[in-house]
């Protein structure tokens, strides 16, 4: 199975400041259609995961533009340009290229 | 709007069975892959099964293969997960999720607890 490794696992942040989460895959994630199936999800306390980013850098409708995704090969990053209180929660990366599709361990973003 | 609503979770003894249901609305159901993903505090998020629109393509994680069966009824806009030979490690919140590989919409989840 493809292992998705996130860092850090805990990210203390200051509201209004930037934040960055890294995700590394144990294999490259280019699918046969040429796309990279690397997604990012946000899970607020008591809620289901919500997709923020798909295909590495495509932001979902309704997701604030302070969220951005980047990366290639086996290294990917989710960045929040200015953290707001509603951004607190756990973030997961996920690969949908190689079955079984797998998730990272999660990064908890909390107020410093 | 697009909505997925799971039901059927509960407390079951080891070795028992349970059938989860997911009712979909707000999109053309028969054309979409549907999936079940579970979440536990210990193992995190685990994608356990998917099914395509005409039920011809299904797949399972090794952890549930041979014990769980995914199915769907396009007329009822519903997807199901039949879980047999349940184990303590199957205790989790089970989510119904739309679209293979991309997981764009999630239900609210239903909790399955396997305990004697």
PDB file of C-alpha atoms in Angstrom:
ATOM      1  CA  UNK A   1       0.000   0.000   0.000  1.00  0.00           C
ATOM      2  CA  UNK A   2       1.055   3.584  -0.615  1.00  0.00           C
ATOM      3  CA  UNK A   3       2.008   5.209   2.668  1.00  0.00           C
ATOM      4  CA  UNK A   4       1.112   8.861   3.085  1.00  0.00           C
ATOM      5  CA  UNK A   5       3.248  10.608   5.702  1.00  0.00           C
ATOM      6  CA  UNK A   6       2.172  13.990   7.012  1.00  0.00           C
ATOM      7  CA  UNK A   7       4.218  16.451   9.015  1.00  0.00           C
ATOM      8  CA  UNK A   8       3.883  17.910  11.464  1.00  0.00           C
ATOM      9  CA  UNK A   9       1.197  15.878  13.240  1.00  0.00           C
ATOM     10  CA  UNK A  10       0.448  18.842  15.498  1.00  0.00           C
ATOM     11  CA  UNK A  11       0.643  22.430  14.286  1.00  0.00           C
ATOM     12  CA  UNK A  12       0.205  25.239  16.825  1.00  0.00           C
ATOM     13  CA  UNK A  13      -0.725  28.390  14.941  1.00  0.00           C
ATOM     14  CA  UNK A  14      -1.249  32.074  15.580  1.00  0.00           C
ATOM     15  CA  UNK A  15      -4.434  33.439  14.073  1.00  0.00           C
ATOM     16  CA  UNK A  16      -3.635  35.645  11.104  1.00  0.00           C
ATOM     17  CA  UNK A  17      -0.323  33.938  10.464  1.00  0.00           C
ATOM     18  CA  UNK A  18       0.467  31.429   7.681  1.00  0.00           C
ATOM     19  CA  UNK A  19       0.566  27.668   8.161  1.00  0.00           C
ATOM     20  CA  UNK A  20       1.916  24.818   6.074  1.00  0.00           C
ATOM     21  CA  UNK A  21       1.390  21.044   6.138  1.00  0.00           C
ATOM     22  CA  UNK A  22       3.593  18.571   4.306  1.00  0.00           C
ATOM     23  CA  UNK A  23       2.497  15.235   2.831  1.00  0.00           C
ATOM     24  CA  UNK A  24       4.903  12.703   1.377  1.00  0.00           C
ATOM     25  CA  UNK A  25       3.862   9.588  -0.559  1.00  0.00           C
ATOM     26  CA  UNK A  26       5.850   6.362  -0.716  1.00  0.00           C
ATOM     27  CA  UNK A  27       5.256   6.154  -4.484  1.00  0.00           C
ATOM     28  CA  UNK A  28       4.678   8.657  -7.248  1.00  0.00           C
ATOM     29  CA  UNK A  29       0.993   9.420  -7.755  1.00  0.00           C
ATOM     30  CA  UNK A  30       0.558   9.939 -11.494  1.00  0.00           C
ATOM     31  CA  UNK A  31      -2.452   7.911 -12.665  1.00  0.00           C
ATOM     32  CA  UNK A  32      -2.843   6.429 -16.162  1.00  0.00           C
ATOM     33  CA  UNK A  33      -4.956   9.440 -17.200  1.00  0.00           C
ATOM     34  CA  UNK A  34      -2.028  11.730 -16.465  1.00  0.00           C
ATOM     35  CA  UNK A  35      -3.595  13.273 -13.379  1.00  0.00           C
ATOM     36  CA  UNK A  36      -2.224  13.204  -9.844  1.00  0.00           C
ATOM     37  CA  UNK A  37      -4.956  12.089  -7.451  1.00  0.00           C
ATOM     38  CA  UNK A  38      -3.772  13.931  -4.349  1.00  0.00           C
ATOM     39  CA  UNK A  39      -6.547  15.430  -2.235  1.00  0.00           C
ATOM     40  CA  UNK A  40      -6.660  17.447   0.973  1.00  0.00           C
ATOM     41  CA  UNK A  41      -9.471  17.289   3.525  1.00  0.00           C
ATOM     42  CA  UNK A  42     -10.410  19.346   6.558  1.00  0.00           C
ATOM     43  CA  UNK A  43     -12.218  17.805   9.514  1.00  0.00           C
ATOM     44  CA  UNK A  44     -13.605  20.162  12.121  1.00  0.00           C
ATOM     45  CA  UNK A  45     -14.475  18.762  15.560  1.00  0.00           C
ATOM     46  CA  UNK A  46     -17.631  16.654  15.431  1.00  0.00           C
ATOM     47  CA  UNK A  47     -17.939  16.900  11.652  1.00  0.00           C
ATOM     48  CA  UNK A  48     -17.277  14.697   8.636  1.00  0.00           C
ATOM     49  CA  UNK A  49     -14.212  15.359   6.500  1.00  0.00           C
ATOM     50  CA  UNK A  50     -14.687  18.020   3.844  1.00  0.00           C
ATOM     51  CA  UNK A  51     -12.622  18.108   0.688  1.00  0.00           C
ATOM     52  CA  UNK A  52     -10.640  21.318   0.151  1.00  0.00           C
ATOM     53  CA  UNK A  53      -8.251  20.488  -2.674  1.00  0.00           C
ATOM     54  CA  UNK A  54      -8.185  17.834  -5.418  1.00  0.00           C
ATOM     55  CA  UNK A  55      -5.643  17.008  -8.166  1.00  0.00           C
ATOM     56  CA  UNK A  56      -2.906  18.601  -5.983  1.00  0.00           C
ATOM     57  CA  UNK A  57      -3.931  22.210  -6.444  1.00  0.00           C
ATOM     58  CA  UNK A  58      -7.586  22.526  -7.535  1.00  0.00           C
ATOM     59  CA  UNK A  59      -9.601  24.273  -4.855  1.00  0.00           C
ATOM     60  CA  UNK A  60     -13.173  23.117  -4.273  1.00  0.00           C
ATOM     61  CA  UNK A  61     -16.075  25.494  -4.748  1.00  0.00           C
ATOM     62  CA  UNK A  62     -16.668  27.549  -1.615  1.00  0.00           C
ATOM     63  CA  UNK A  63     -13.183  26.978  -0.203  1.00  0.00           C
ATOM     64  CA  UNK A  64     -11.531  30.277   0.734  1.00  0.00           C
ATOM     65  CA  UNK A  65      -8.620  31.290  -1.466  1.00  0.00           C
ATOM     66  CA  UNK A  66      -6.338  31.427   1.581  1.00  0.00           C
ATOM     67  CA  UNK A  67      -6.066  27.640   1.082  1.00  0.00           C
ATOM     68  CA  UNK A  68      -3.681  26.437  -1.617  1.00  0.00           C
ATOM     69  CA  UNK A  69      -2.144  23.126  -2.608  1.00  0.00           C
ATOM     70  CA  UNK A  70       1.074  22.410  -4.428  1.00  0.00           C
ATOM     71  CA  UNK A  71       3.585  19.697  -5.096  1.00  0.00           C
ATOM     72  CA  UNK A  72       4.812  17.059  -7.485  1.00  0.00           C
ATOM     73  CA  UNK A  73       6.451  13.664  -7.492  1.00  0.00           C
ATOM     74  CA  UNK A  74       6.090  12.433  -3.935  1.00  0.00           C
ATOM     75  CA  UNK A  75       6.036  15.737  -2.031  1.00  0.00           C
ATOM     76  CA  UNK A  76       2.919  17.830  -1.539  1.00  0.00           C
ATOM     77  CA  UNK A  77       1.983  20.836   0.588  1.00  0.00           C
ATOM     78  CA  UNK A  78      -1.184  22.465   1.871  1.00  0.00           C
ATOM     79  CA  UNK A  79      -0.770  26.114   2.789  1.00  0.00           C
ATOM     80  CA  UNK A  80      -3.062  28.473   4.623  1.00  0.00           C
ATOM     81  CA  UNK A  81      -2.009  32.058   3.949  1.00  0.00           C
ATOM     82  CA  UNK A  82      -3.629  33.526   7.091  1.00  0.00           C
ATOM     83  CA  UNK A  83      -5.167  31.142   9.588  1.00  0.00           C
ATOM     84  CA  UNK A  84      -8.650  32.013  10.823  1.00  0.00           C
ATOM     85  CA  UNK A  85     -10.478  30.530  13.801  1.00  0.00           C
ATOM     86  CA  UNK A  86     -12.744  28.463  11.519  1.00  0.00           C
ATOM     87  CA  UNK A  87      -9.654  26.716  10.099  1.00  0.00           C
ATOM     88  CA  UNK A  88      -8.893  24.886  13.335  1.00  0.00           C
ATOM     89  CA  UNK A  89      -9.265  21.126  13.067  1.00  0.00           C
ATOM     90  CA  UNK A  90      -7.500  18.127  11.531  1.00  0.00           C
ATOM     91  CA  UNK A  91      -6.203  18.065   7.950  1.00  0.00           C
ATOM     92  CA  UNK A  92      -5.639  14.917   5.915  1.00  0.00           C
ATOM     93  CA  UNK A  93      -3.952  14.252   2.616  1.00  0.00           C
ATOM     94  CA  UNK A  94      -5.164  11.315   0.553  1.00  0.00           C
ATOM     95  CA  UNK A  95      -3.980   9.565  -2.603  1.00  0.00           C
ATOM     96  CA  UNK A  96      -6.492   8.140  -5.079  1.00  0.00           C
ATOM     97  CA  UNK A  97      -4.024   6.783  -7.621  1.00  0.00           C
ATOM     98  CA  UNK A  98      -3.062   3.351  -6.296  1.00  0.00           C
ATOM     99  CA  UNK A  99      -5.633   0.981  -4.741  1.00  0.00           C
ATOM    100  CA  UNK A 100      -6.165   0.869  -1.836  1.00  0.00           C
ATOM    101  CA  UNK A 101      -6.490   4.627  -1.754  1.00  0.00           C
ATOM    102  CA  UNK A 102      -4.858   5.820   1.421  1.00  0.00           C
ATOM    103  CA  UNK A 103      -4.848   8.745   3.832  1.00  0.00           C
ATOM    104  CA  UNK A 104      -2.185  10.450   5.866  1.00  0.00           C
ATOM    105  CA  UNK A 105      -2.324  10.294   9.670  1.00  0.00           C
ATOM    106  CA  UNK A 106      -3.744  13.771   9.992  1.00  0.00           C
ATOM    107  CA  UNK A 107      -2.345  17.103  11.170  1.00  0.00           C
ATOM    108  CA  UNK A 108      -4.108  18.842  14.031  1.00  0.00           C
ATOM    109  CA  UNK A 109      -4.124  22.609  13.598  1.00  0.00           C
ATOM    110  CA  UNK A 110      -4.733  24.337  16.932  1.00  0.00           C
ATOM    111  CA  UNK A 111      -4.251  27.744  18.445  1.00  0.00           C
ATOM    112  CA  UNK A 112      -0.812  28.259  19.925  1.00  0.00           C
TER     113      UNK A 112
ATOM    114  CA  UNK B   1     -28.164  20.072  -2.802  1.00  0.00           C
ATOM    115  CA  UNK B   2     -25.981  16.977  -2.848  1.00  0.00           C
ATOM    116  CA  UNK B   3     -26.619  14.908   0.262  1.00  0.00           C
ATOM    117  CA  UNK B   4     -25.640  11.492   1.588  1.00  0.00           C
ATOM    118  CA  UNK B   5     -27.358  10.091   4.682  1.00  0.00           C
ATOM    119  CA  UNK B   6     -26.082   6.908   6.323  1.00  0.00           C
ATOM    120  CA  UNK B   7     -28.057   4.656   8.635  1.00  0.00           C
ATOM    121  CA  UNK B   8     -27.888   1.195  10.136  1.00  0.00           C
ATOM    122  CA  UNK B   9     -25.039   1.539  12.608  1.00  0.00           C
ATOM    123  CA  UNK B  10     -25.252   0.195  16.130  1.00  0.00           C
ATOM    124  CA  UNK B  11     -23.857  -2.203  18.701  1.00  0.00           C
ATOM    125  CA  UNK B  12     -23.203  -5.765  17.560  1.00  0.00           C
ATOM    126  CA  UNK B  13     -21.414  -8.735  19.107  1.00  0.00           C
ATOM    127  CA  UNK B  14     -18.214 -10.142  17.607  1.00  0.00           C
ATOM    128  CA  UNK B  15     -19.102 -12.533  14.790  1.00  0.00           C
ATOM    129  CA  UNK B  16     -22.365 -10.744  14.141  1.00  0.00           C
ATOM    130  CA  UNK B  17     -23.675  -8.930  11.078  1.00  0.00           C
ATOM    131  CA  UNK B  18     -24.912  -5.460  10.248  1.00  0.00           C
ATOM    132  CA  UNK B  19     -26.115  -3.752   7.086  1.00  0.00           C
ATOM    133  CA  UNK B  20     -25.383  -0.088   6.519  1.00  0.00           C
ATOM    134  CA  UNK B  21     -27.425   2.019   4.123  1.00  0.00           C
ATOM    135  CA  UNK B  22     -26.708   5.328   2.429  1.00  0.00           C
ATOM    136  CA  UNK B  23     -29.452   7.374   0.805  1.00  0.00           C
ATOM    137  CA  UNK B  24     -28.296   9.817  -1.859  1.00  0.00           C
ATOM    138  CA  UNK B  25     -30.000  12.888  -3.220  1.00  0.00           C
ATOM    139  CA  UNK B  26     -29.284  15.960  -5.304  1.00  0.00           C
ATOM    140  CA  UNK B  27     -27.242  14.371  -8.107  1.00  0.00           C
ATOM    141  CA  UNK B  28     -27.506  11.723 -10.883  1.00  0.00           C
ATOM    142  CA  UNK B  29     -26.868   8.731  -8.645  1.00  0.00           C
ATOM    143  CA  UNK B  30     -26.666   5.927 -11.213  1.00  0.00           C
ATOM    144  CA  UNK B  31     -23.656   7.462 -12.951  1.00  0.00           C
ATOM    145  CA  UNK B  32     -21.474   7.827  -9.891  1.00  0.00           C
ATOM    146  CA  UNK B  33     -19.022   5.554  -8.161  1.00  0.00           C
ATOM    147  CA  UNK B  34     -19.921   5.270  -4.482  1.00  0.00           C
ATOM    148  CA  UNK B  35     -17.665   4.367  -1.618  1.00  0.00           C
ATOM    149  CA  UNK B  36     -17.467   3.434   2.040  1.00  0.00           C
ATOM    150  CA  UNK B  37     -14.695   4.891   4.185  1.00  0.00           C
ATOM    151  CA  UNK B  38     -14.314   4.292   7.909  1.00  0.00           C
ATOM    152  CA  UNK B  39     -12.588   6.221  10.662  1.00  0.00           C
ATOM    153  CA  UNK B  40     -11.164   5.021  13.945  1.00  0.00           C
ATOM    154  CA  UNK B  41      -9.103   6.882  16.539  1.00  0.00           C
ATOM    155  CA  UNK B  42      -6.361   4.288  16.190  1.00  0.00           C
ATOM    156  CA  UNK B  43      -6.069   3.646  12.443  1.00  0.00           C
ATOM    157  CA  UNK B  44      -7.422   6.931  11.151  1.00  0.00           C
ATOM    158  CA  UNK B  45      -9.247   7.015   7.814  1.00  0.00           C
ATOM    159  CA  UNK B  46      -9.473   3.802   5.793  1.00  0.00           C
ATOM    160  CA  UNK B  47     -11.094   3.458   2.363  1.00  0.00           C
ATOM    161  CA  UNK B  48     -12.757   0.064   2.521  1.00  0.00           C
ATOM    162  CA  UNK B  49     -14.822  -0.355  -0.628  1.00  0.00           C
ATOM    163  CA  UNK B  50     -16.143   1.146  -3.857  1.00  0.00           C
ATOM    164  CA  UNK B  51     -18.780   0.287  -6.456  1.00  0.00           C
ATOM    165  CA  UNK B  52     -19.376   1.749  -9.895  1.00  0.00           C
ATOM    166  CA  UNK B  53     -22.675   2.872 -11.370  1.00  0.00           C
ATOM    167  CA  UNK B  54     -23.865  -0.464 -12.778  1.00  0.00           C
ATOM    168  CA  UNK B  55     -22.333  -2.566  -9.975  1.00  0.00           C
ATOM    169  CA  UNK B  56     -19.919  -4.232 -12.418  1.00  0.00           C
ATOM    170  CA  UNK B  57     -16.808  -2.857 -10.707  1.00  0.00           C
ATOM    171  CA  UNK B  58     -16.293  -3.327  -6.981  1.00  0.00           C
ATOM    172  CA  UNK B  59     -13.240  -3.518  -4.790  1.00  0.00           C
ATOM    173  CA  UNK B  60     -12.397  -4.006  -1.132  1.00  0.00           C
ATOM    174  CA  UNK B  61      -9.581  -3.334   1.260  1.00  0.00           C
ATOM    175  CA  UNK B  62      -7.795  -6.480   2.383  1.00  0.00           C
ATOM    176  CA  UNK B  63      -9.011  -5.863   5.939  1.00  0.00           C
ATOM    177  CA  UNK B  64     -12.650  -6.499   4.936  1.00  0.00           C
ATOM    178  CA  UNK B  65     -12.361  -8.687   1.830  1.00  0.00           C
ATOM    179  CA  UNK B  66     -14.514 -11.788   2.119  1.00  0.00           C
ATOM    180  CA  UNK B  67     -16.506 -10.350   5.044  1.00  0.00           C
ATOM    181  CA  UNK B  68     -18.049  -7.146   3.661  1.00  0.00           C
ATOM    182  CA  UNK B  69     -20.149  -6.732   0.504  1.00  0.00           C
ATOM    183  CA  UNK B  70     -20.992  -3.440  -1.177  1.00  0.00           C
ATOM    184  CA  UNK B  71     -24.116  -3.132  -3.325  1.00  0.00           C
ATOM    185  CA  UNK B  72     -26.440  -0.471  -4.669  1.00  0.00           C
ATOM    186  CA  UNK B  73     -30.011   0.084  -5.834  1.00  0.00           C
ATOM    187  CA  UNK B  74     -30.098   2.859  -8.399  1.00  0.00           C
ATOM    188  CA  UNK B  75     -33.902   3.000  -8.360  1.00  0.00           C
ATOM    189  CA  UNK B  76     -33.754   3.799  -4.634  1.00  0.00           C
ATOM    190  CA  UNK B  77     -30.629   5.951  -4.987  1.00  0.00           C
ATOM    191  CA  UNK B  78     -29.023   3.952  -2.249  1.00  0.00           C
ATOM    192  CA  UNK B  79     -25.769   2.136  -1.559  1.00  0.00           C
ATOM    193  CA  UNK B  80     -25.318  -0.561   1.049  1.00  0.00           C
ATOM    194  CA  UNK B  81     -22.572  -2.264   3.018  1.00  0.00           C
ATOM    195  CA  UNK B  82     -23.307  -5.754   4.298  1.00  0.00           C
ATOM    196  CA  UNK B  83     -20.868  -6.517   7.106  1.00  0.00           C
ATOM    197  CA  UNK B  84     -20.500 -10.106   8.289  1.00  0.00           C
ATOM    198  CA  UNK B  85     -18.171 -11.810  10.757  1.00  0.00           C
ATOM    199  CA  UNK B  86     -17.634  -8.515  12.523  1.00  0.00           C
ATOM    200  CA  UNK B  87     -14.582  -8.047  14.713  1.00  0.00           C
ATOM    201  CA  UNK B  88     -13.681  -5.588  17.434  1.00  0.00           C
ATOM    202  CA  UNK B  89     -11.340  -3.841  15.010  1.00  0.00           C
ATOM    203  CA  UNK B  90     -14.283  -3.035  12.736  1.00  0.00           C
ATOM    204  CA  UNK B  91     -15.512  -0.577  15.377  1.00  0.00           C
ATOM    205  CA  UNK B  92     -15.533   2.772  13.587  1.00  0.00           C
ATOM    206  CA  UNK B  93     -17.542   5.591  12.126  1.00  0.00           C
ATOM    207  CA  UNK B  94     -18.550   4.548   8.609  1.00  0.00           C
ATOM    208  CA  UNK B  95     -18.922   7.225   5.939  1.00  0.00           C
ATOM    209  CA  UNK B  96     -20.672   7.007   2.595  1.00  0.00           C
ATOM    210  CA  UNK B  97     -18.664   9.009   0.069  1.00  0.00           C
ATOM    211  CA  UNK B  98     -19.277  10.043  -3.525  1.00  0.00           C
ATOM    212  CA  UNK B  99     -16.843   9.613  -6.432  1.00  0.00           C
ATOM    213  CA  UNK B 100     -13.958   7.173  -6.568  1.00  0.00           C
ATOM    214  CA  UNK B 101     -10.442   8.562  -6.123  1.00  0.00           C
ATOM    215  CA  UNK B 102     -11.715  12.071  -5.382  1.00  0.00           C
ATOM    216  CA  UNK B 103     -14.143  11.694  -2.429  1.00  0.00           C
ATOM    217  CA  UNK B 104     -15.887  14.979  -3.080  1.00  0.00           C
ATOM    218  CA  UNK B 105     -18.957  14.573  -0.841  1.00  0.00           C
ATOM    219  CA  UNK B 106     -19.234  12.756   2.518  1.00  0.00           C
ATOM    220  CA  UNK B 107     -22.197  11.750   4.609  1.00  0.00           C
ATOM    221  CA  UNK B 108     -22.415  12.484   8.318  1.00  0.00           C
ATOM    222  CA  UNK B 109     -21.359   8.948   9.218  1.00  0.00           C
ATOM    223  CA  UNK B 110     -22.881   6.108  11.189  1.00  0.00           C
ATOM    224  CA  UNK B 111     -21.183   4.482  14.171  1.00  0.00           C
ATOM    225  CA  UNK B 112     -20.594   0.750  14.375  1.00  0.00           C
ATOM    226  CA  UNK B 113     -19.477  -0.727  17.681  1.00  0.00           C
ATOM    227  CA  UNK B 114     -18.424  -4.381  17.855  1.00  0.00           C
ATOM    228  CA  UNK B 115     -18.308  -5.529  21.449  1.00  0.00           C
ATOM    229  CA  UNK B 116     -19.530  -8.351  23.626  1.00  0.00           C
TER     230      UNK B 116
END
